[in-house]
mmCIF file of C-alpha atoms in Angstrom:
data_model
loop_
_atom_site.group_PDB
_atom_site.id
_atom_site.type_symbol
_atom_site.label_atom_id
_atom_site.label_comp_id
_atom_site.label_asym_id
_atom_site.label_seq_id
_atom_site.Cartn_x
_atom_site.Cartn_y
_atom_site.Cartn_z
ATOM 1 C CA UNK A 213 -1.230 32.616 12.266
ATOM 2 C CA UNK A 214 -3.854 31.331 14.359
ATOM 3 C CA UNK A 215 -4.730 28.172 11.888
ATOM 4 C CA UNK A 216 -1.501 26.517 12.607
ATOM 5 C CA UNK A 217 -3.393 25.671 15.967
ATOM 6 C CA UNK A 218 -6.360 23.867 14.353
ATOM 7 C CA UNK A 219 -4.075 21.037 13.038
ATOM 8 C CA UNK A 220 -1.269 19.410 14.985
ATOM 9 C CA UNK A 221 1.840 22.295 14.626
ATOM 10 C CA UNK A 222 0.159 23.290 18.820
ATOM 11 C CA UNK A 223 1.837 20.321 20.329
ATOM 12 C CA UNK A 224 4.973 20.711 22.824
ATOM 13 C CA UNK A 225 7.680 22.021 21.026
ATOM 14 C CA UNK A 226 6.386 23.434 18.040
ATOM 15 C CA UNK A 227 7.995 26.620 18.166
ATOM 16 C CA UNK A 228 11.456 24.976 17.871
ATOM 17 C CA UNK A 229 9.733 22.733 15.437
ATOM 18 C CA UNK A 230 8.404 25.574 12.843
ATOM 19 C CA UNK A 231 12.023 27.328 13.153
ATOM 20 C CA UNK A 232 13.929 24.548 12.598
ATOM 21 C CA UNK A 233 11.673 23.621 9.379
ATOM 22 C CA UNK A 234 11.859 27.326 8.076
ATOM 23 C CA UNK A 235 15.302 28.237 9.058
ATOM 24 C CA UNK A 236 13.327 31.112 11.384
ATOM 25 C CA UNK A 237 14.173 31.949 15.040
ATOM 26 C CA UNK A 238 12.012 30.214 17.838
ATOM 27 C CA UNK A 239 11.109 33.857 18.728
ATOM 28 C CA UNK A 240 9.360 34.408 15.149
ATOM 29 C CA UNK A 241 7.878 31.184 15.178
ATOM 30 C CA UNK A 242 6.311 31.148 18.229
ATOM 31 C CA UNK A 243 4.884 34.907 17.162
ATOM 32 C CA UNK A 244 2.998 32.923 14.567
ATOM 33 C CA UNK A 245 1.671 30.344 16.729
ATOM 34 C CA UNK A 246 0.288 33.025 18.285
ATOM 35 C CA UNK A 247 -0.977 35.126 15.633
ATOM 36 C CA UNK A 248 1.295 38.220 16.540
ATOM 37 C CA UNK A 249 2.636 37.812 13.232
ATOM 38 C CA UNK A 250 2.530 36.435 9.580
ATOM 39 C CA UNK A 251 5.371 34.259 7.744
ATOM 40 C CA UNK A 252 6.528 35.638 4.343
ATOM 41 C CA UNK A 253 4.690 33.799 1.273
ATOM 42 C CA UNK A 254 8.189 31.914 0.960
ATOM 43 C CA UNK A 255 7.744 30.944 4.772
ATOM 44 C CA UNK A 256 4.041 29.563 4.563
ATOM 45 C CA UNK A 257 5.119 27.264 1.311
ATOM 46 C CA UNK A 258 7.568 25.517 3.542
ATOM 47 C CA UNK A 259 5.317 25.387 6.060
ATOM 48 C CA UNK A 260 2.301 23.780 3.586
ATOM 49 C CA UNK A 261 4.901 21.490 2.416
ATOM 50 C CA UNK A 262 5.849 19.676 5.846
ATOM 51 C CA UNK A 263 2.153 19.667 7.680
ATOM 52 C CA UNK A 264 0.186 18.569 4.006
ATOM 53 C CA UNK A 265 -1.847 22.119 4.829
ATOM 54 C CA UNK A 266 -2.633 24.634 1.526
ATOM 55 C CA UNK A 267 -0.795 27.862 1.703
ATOM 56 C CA UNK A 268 -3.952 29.598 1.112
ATOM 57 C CA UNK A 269 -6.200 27.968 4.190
ATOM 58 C CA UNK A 270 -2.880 29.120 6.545
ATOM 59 C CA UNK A 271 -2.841 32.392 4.993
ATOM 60 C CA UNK A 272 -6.621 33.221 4.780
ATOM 61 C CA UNK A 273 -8.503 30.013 6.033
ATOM 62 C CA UNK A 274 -9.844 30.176 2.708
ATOM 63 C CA UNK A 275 -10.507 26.662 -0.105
ATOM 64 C CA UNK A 276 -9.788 22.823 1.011
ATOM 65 C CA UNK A 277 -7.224 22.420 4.088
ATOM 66 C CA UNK A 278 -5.030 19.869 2.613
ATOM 67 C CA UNK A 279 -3.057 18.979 -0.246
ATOM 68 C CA UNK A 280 -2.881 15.990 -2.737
ATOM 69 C CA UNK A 281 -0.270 14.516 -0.818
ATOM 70 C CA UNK A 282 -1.031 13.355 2.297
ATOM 71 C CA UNK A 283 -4.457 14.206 4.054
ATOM 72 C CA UNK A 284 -4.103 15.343 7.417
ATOM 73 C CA UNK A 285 -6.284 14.497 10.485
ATOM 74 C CA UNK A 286 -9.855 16.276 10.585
ATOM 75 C CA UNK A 287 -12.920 15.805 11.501
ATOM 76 C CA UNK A 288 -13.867 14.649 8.433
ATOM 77 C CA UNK A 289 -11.500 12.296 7.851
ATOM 78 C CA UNK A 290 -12.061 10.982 11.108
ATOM 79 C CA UNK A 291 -15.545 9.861 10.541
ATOM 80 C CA UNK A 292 -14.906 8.798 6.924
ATOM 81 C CA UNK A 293 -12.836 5.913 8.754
ATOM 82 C CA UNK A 294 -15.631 4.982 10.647
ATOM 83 C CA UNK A 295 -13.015 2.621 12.958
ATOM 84 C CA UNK A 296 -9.666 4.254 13.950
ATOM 85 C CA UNK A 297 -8.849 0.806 15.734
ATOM 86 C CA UNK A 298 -7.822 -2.605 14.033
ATOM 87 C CA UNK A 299 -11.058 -3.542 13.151
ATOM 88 C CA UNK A 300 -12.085 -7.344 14.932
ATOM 89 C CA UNK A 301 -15.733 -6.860 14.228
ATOM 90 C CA UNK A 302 -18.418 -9.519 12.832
ATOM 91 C CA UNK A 303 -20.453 -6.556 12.060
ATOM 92 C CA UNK A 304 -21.086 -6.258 7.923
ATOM 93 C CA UNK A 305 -18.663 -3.952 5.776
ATOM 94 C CA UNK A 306 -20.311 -0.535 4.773
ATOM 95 C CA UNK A 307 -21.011 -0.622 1.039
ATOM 96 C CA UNK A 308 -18.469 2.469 0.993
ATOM 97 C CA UNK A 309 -15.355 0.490 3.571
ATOM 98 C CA UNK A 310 -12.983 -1.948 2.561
ATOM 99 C CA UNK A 311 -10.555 -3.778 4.978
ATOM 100 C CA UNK A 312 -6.840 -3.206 4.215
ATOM 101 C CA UNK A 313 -3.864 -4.618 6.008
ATOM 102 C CA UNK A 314 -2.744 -3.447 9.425
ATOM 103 C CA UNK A 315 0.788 -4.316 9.428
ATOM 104 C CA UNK A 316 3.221 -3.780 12.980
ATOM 105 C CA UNK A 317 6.952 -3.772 13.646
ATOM 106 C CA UNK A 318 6.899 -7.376 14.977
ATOM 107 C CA UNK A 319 5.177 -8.609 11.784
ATOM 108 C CA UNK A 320 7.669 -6.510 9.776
ATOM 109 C CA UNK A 321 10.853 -7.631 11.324
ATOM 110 C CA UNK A 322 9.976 -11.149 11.121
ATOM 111 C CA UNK A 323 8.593 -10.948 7.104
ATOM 112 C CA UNK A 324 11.989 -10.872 5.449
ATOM 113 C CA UNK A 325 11.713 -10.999 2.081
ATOM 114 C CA UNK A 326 8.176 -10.337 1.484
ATOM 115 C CA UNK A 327 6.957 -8.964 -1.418
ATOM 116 C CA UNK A 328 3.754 -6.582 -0.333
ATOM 117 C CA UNK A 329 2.579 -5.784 3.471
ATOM 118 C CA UNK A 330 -0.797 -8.008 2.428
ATOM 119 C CA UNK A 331 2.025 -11.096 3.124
ATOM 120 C CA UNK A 332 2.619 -10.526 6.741
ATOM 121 C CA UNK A 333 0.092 -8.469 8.225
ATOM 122 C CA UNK A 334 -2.445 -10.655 10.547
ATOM 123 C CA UNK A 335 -4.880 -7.971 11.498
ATOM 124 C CA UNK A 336 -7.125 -5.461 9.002
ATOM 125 C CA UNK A 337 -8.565 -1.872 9.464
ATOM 126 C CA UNK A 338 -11.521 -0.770 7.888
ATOM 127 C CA UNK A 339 -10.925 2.413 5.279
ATOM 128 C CA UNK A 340 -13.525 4.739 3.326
ATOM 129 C CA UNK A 341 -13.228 4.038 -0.233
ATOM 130 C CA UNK A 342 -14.227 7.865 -0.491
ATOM 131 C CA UNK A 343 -10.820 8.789 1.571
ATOM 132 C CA UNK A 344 -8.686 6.315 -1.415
ATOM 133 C CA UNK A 345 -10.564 8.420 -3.936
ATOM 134 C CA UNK A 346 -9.581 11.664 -3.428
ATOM 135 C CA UNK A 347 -6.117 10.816 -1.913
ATOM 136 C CA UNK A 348 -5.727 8.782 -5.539
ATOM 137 C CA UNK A 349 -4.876 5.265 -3.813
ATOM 138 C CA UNK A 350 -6.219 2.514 -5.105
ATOM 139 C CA UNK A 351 -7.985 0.421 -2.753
ATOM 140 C CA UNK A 352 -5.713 -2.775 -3.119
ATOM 141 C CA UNK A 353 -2.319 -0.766 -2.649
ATOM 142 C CA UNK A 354 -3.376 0.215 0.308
ATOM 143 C CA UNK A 355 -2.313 -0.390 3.922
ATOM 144 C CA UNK A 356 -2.294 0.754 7.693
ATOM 145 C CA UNK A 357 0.045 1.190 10.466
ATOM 146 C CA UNK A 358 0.381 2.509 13.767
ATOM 147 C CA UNK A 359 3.843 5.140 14.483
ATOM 148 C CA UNK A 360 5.897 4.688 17.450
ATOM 149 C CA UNK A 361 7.621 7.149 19.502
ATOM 150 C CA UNK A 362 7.778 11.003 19.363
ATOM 151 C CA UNK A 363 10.362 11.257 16.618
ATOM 152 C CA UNK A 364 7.969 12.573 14.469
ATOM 153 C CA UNK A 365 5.694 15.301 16.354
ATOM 154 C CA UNK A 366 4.218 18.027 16.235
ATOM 155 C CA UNK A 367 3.166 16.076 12.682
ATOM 156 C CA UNK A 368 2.679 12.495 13.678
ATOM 157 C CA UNK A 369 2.038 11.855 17.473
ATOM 158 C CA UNK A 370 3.443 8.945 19.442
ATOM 159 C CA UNK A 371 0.575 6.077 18.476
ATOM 160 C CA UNK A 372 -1.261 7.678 15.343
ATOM 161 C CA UNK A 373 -2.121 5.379 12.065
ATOM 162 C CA UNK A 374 -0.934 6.027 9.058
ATOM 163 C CA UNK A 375 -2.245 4.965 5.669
ATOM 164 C CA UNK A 376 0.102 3.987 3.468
ATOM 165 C CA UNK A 377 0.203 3.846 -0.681
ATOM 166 C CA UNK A 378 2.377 0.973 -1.193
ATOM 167 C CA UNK A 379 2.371 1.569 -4.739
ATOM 168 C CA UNK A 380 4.480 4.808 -4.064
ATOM 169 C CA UNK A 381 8.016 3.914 -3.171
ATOM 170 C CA UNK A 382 9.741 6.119 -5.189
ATOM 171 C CA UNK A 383 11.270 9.185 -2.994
ATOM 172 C CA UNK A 384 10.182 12.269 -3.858
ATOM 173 C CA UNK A 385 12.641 14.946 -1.594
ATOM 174 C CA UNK A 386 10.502 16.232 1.331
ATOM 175 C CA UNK A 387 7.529 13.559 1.542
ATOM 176 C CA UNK A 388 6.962 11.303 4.449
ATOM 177 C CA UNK A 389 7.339 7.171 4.309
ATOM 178 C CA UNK A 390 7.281 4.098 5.928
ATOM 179 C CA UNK A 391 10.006 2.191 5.447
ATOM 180 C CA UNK A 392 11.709 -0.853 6.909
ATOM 181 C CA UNK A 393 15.050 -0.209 8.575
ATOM 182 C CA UNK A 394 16.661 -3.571 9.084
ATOM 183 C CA UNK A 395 13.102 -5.030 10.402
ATOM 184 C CA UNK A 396 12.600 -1.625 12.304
ATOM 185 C CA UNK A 397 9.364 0.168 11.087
ATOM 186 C CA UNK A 398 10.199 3.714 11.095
ATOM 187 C CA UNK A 399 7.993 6.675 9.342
ATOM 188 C CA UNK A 400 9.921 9.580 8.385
ATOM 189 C CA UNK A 401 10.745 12.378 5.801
ATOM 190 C CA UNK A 402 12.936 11.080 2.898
ATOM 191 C CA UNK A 403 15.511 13.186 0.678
ATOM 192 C CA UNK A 404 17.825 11.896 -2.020
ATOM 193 C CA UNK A 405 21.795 12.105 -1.713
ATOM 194 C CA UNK A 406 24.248 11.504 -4.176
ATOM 195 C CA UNK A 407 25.421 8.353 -5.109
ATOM 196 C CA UNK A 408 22.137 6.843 -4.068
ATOM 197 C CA UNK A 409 22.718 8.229 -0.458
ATOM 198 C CA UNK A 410 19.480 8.764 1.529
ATOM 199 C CA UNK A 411 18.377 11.492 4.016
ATOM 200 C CA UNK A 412 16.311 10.617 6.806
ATOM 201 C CA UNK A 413 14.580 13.755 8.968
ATOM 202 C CA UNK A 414 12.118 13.538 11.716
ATOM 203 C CA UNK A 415 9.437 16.477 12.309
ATOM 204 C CA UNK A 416 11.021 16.319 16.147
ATOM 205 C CA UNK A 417 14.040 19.154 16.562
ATOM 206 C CA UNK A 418 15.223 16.673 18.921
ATOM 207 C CA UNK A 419 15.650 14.046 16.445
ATOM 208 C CA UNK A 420 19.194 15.086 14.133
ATOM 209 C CA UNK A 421 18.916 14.077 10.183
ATOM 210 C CA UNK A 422 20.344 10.497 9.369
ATOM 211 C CA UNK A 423 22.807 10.859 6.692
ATOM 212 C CA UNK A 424 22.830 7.302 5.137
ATOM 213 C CA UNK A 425 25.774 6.033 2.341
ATOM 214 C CA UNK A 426 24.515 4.461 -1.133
ATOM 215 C CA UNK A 427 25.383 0.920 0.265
ATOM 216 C CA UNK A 428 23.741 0.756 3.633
ATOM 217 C CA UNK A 429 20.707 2.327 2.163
ATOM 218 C CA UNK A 430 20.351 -0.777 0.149
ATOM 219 C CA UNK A 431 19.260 -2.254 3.415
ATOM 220 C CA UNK A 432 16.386 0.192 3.634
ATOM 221 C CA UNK A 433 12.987 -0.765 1.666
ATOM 222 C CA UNK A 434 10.047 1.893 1.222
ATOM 223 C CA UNK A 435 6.835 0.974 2.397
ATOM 224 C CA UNK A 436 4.931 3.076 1.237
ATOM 225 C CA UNK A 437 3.949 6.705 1.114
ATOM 226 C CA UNK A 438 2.164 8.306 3.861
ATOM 227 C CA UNK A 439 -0.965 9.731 2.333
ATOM 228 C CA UNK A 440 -3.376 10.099 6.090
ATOM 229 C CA UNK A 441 -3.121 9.735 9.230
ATOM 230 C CA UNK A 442 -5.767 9.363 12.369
ATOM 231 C CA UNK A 443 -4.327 10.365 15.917
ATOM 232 C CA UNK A 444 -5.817 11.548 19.483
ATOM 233 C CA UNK A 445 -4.933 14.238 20.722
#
């Protein structure tokens, strides 16, 4: 399945990645990485579900690339942004850009008890109010930040930004958020557990799942959900 190497599933390790993900061999995944073979229609829905890709562009490169739920990188996208960077400019908004928060881990660790990222974040990144619109964020819910570490490739490189939709903090089993962890930004997938126990995966096979008891995950606040994200590659 030679589309799984136009968006970010090509990066070290992504055999391992796509097997672990679809309970596959390494083997079969890496025959789809390089087109030998094709994943069963149950296959590609997992694999839509975790990289924010349609079944149908994987299967036939066919319709819009991404779904509702979080937009990955394109070209696109890219230039929608207009500034990947924390934007420092004096030069004039675009009648289509807004600025929204750009929030880090220092600024989150030291905000305790804050009641929206707007609070603590001291630096702003311009967005395309055309990106909010068809990702369904409104513009003042919204918010940037950068992720840290490899816990989260092939998906989410060491250094991309995220945008966030504070206004979504309720998990939904497989999507990815930013949450804070004790004043340690961390952007991961999120499942429910029983008795208000929490799941925490990384895209990384290297990375095991964080099982985490109802109490301590009273410690954990969601951000926000992940809705795009901007990296270099």
């Amino acid at each position: 399945m030679t589309a799984l190497r136009l968006i970010n599933v090509e990066r070290h390790g992504a055999g391992a990645w796509l097997a672990k993900q679809t309970g596959t061999t390494v083997k079969a995944a890496n025959k789809w990485l390089n087109g030998e073979s094709q994943p069963r229609r149950e296959k590609l829905e997992i694999i839509s579900k975790v990289t924010g890709v349609r079944s149908e562009w994987l299967a036939f490169g066919e319709g819009e690339v991404t779904l509702s739920g979080i937009q990955e990188k394109s070209s696109h996208n890219s230039n929608n942004l207009g500034h990947v960077d924390v934007y420092e400019s004096d030069e004039p908004l675009h009648y289509d850009e807004i600025e929204v928060p750009f929030f880090t881990e220092v600024e989150l660790s030291a905000g305790n008890g804050f009641n929206n990222v707007s609070e603590i974040a001291t630096q702003q990144m311009r967005f395309n109010l055309s990106t909010l619109s068809s990702a369904g964020v409104a513009p003042s819910r919204a918010a940037c930040c950068k992720v840290s570490g490899d816990s989260m490739e092939p998906m989410l490189p060491d250094g991309a930004t995220v945008g966030l939709d504070t206004s979504d903090t309720h998990i939904k089993d497989g999507k990815v958020y930013a949450i804070n962890h004790g004043g340690m930004l961390r952007v991961k997938f999120l499942y429910r557990m029983p008795f208000n126990g929490l799941r925490i995966r990384s895209a990384n096979p290297d990375y095991q799942d964080e099982e985490i008891s109802g109490e301590a995950a009273k410690d954990i606040r969601i951000i926000g959900r992940v809705f795009w994200y901007s990296a270099i590659l």
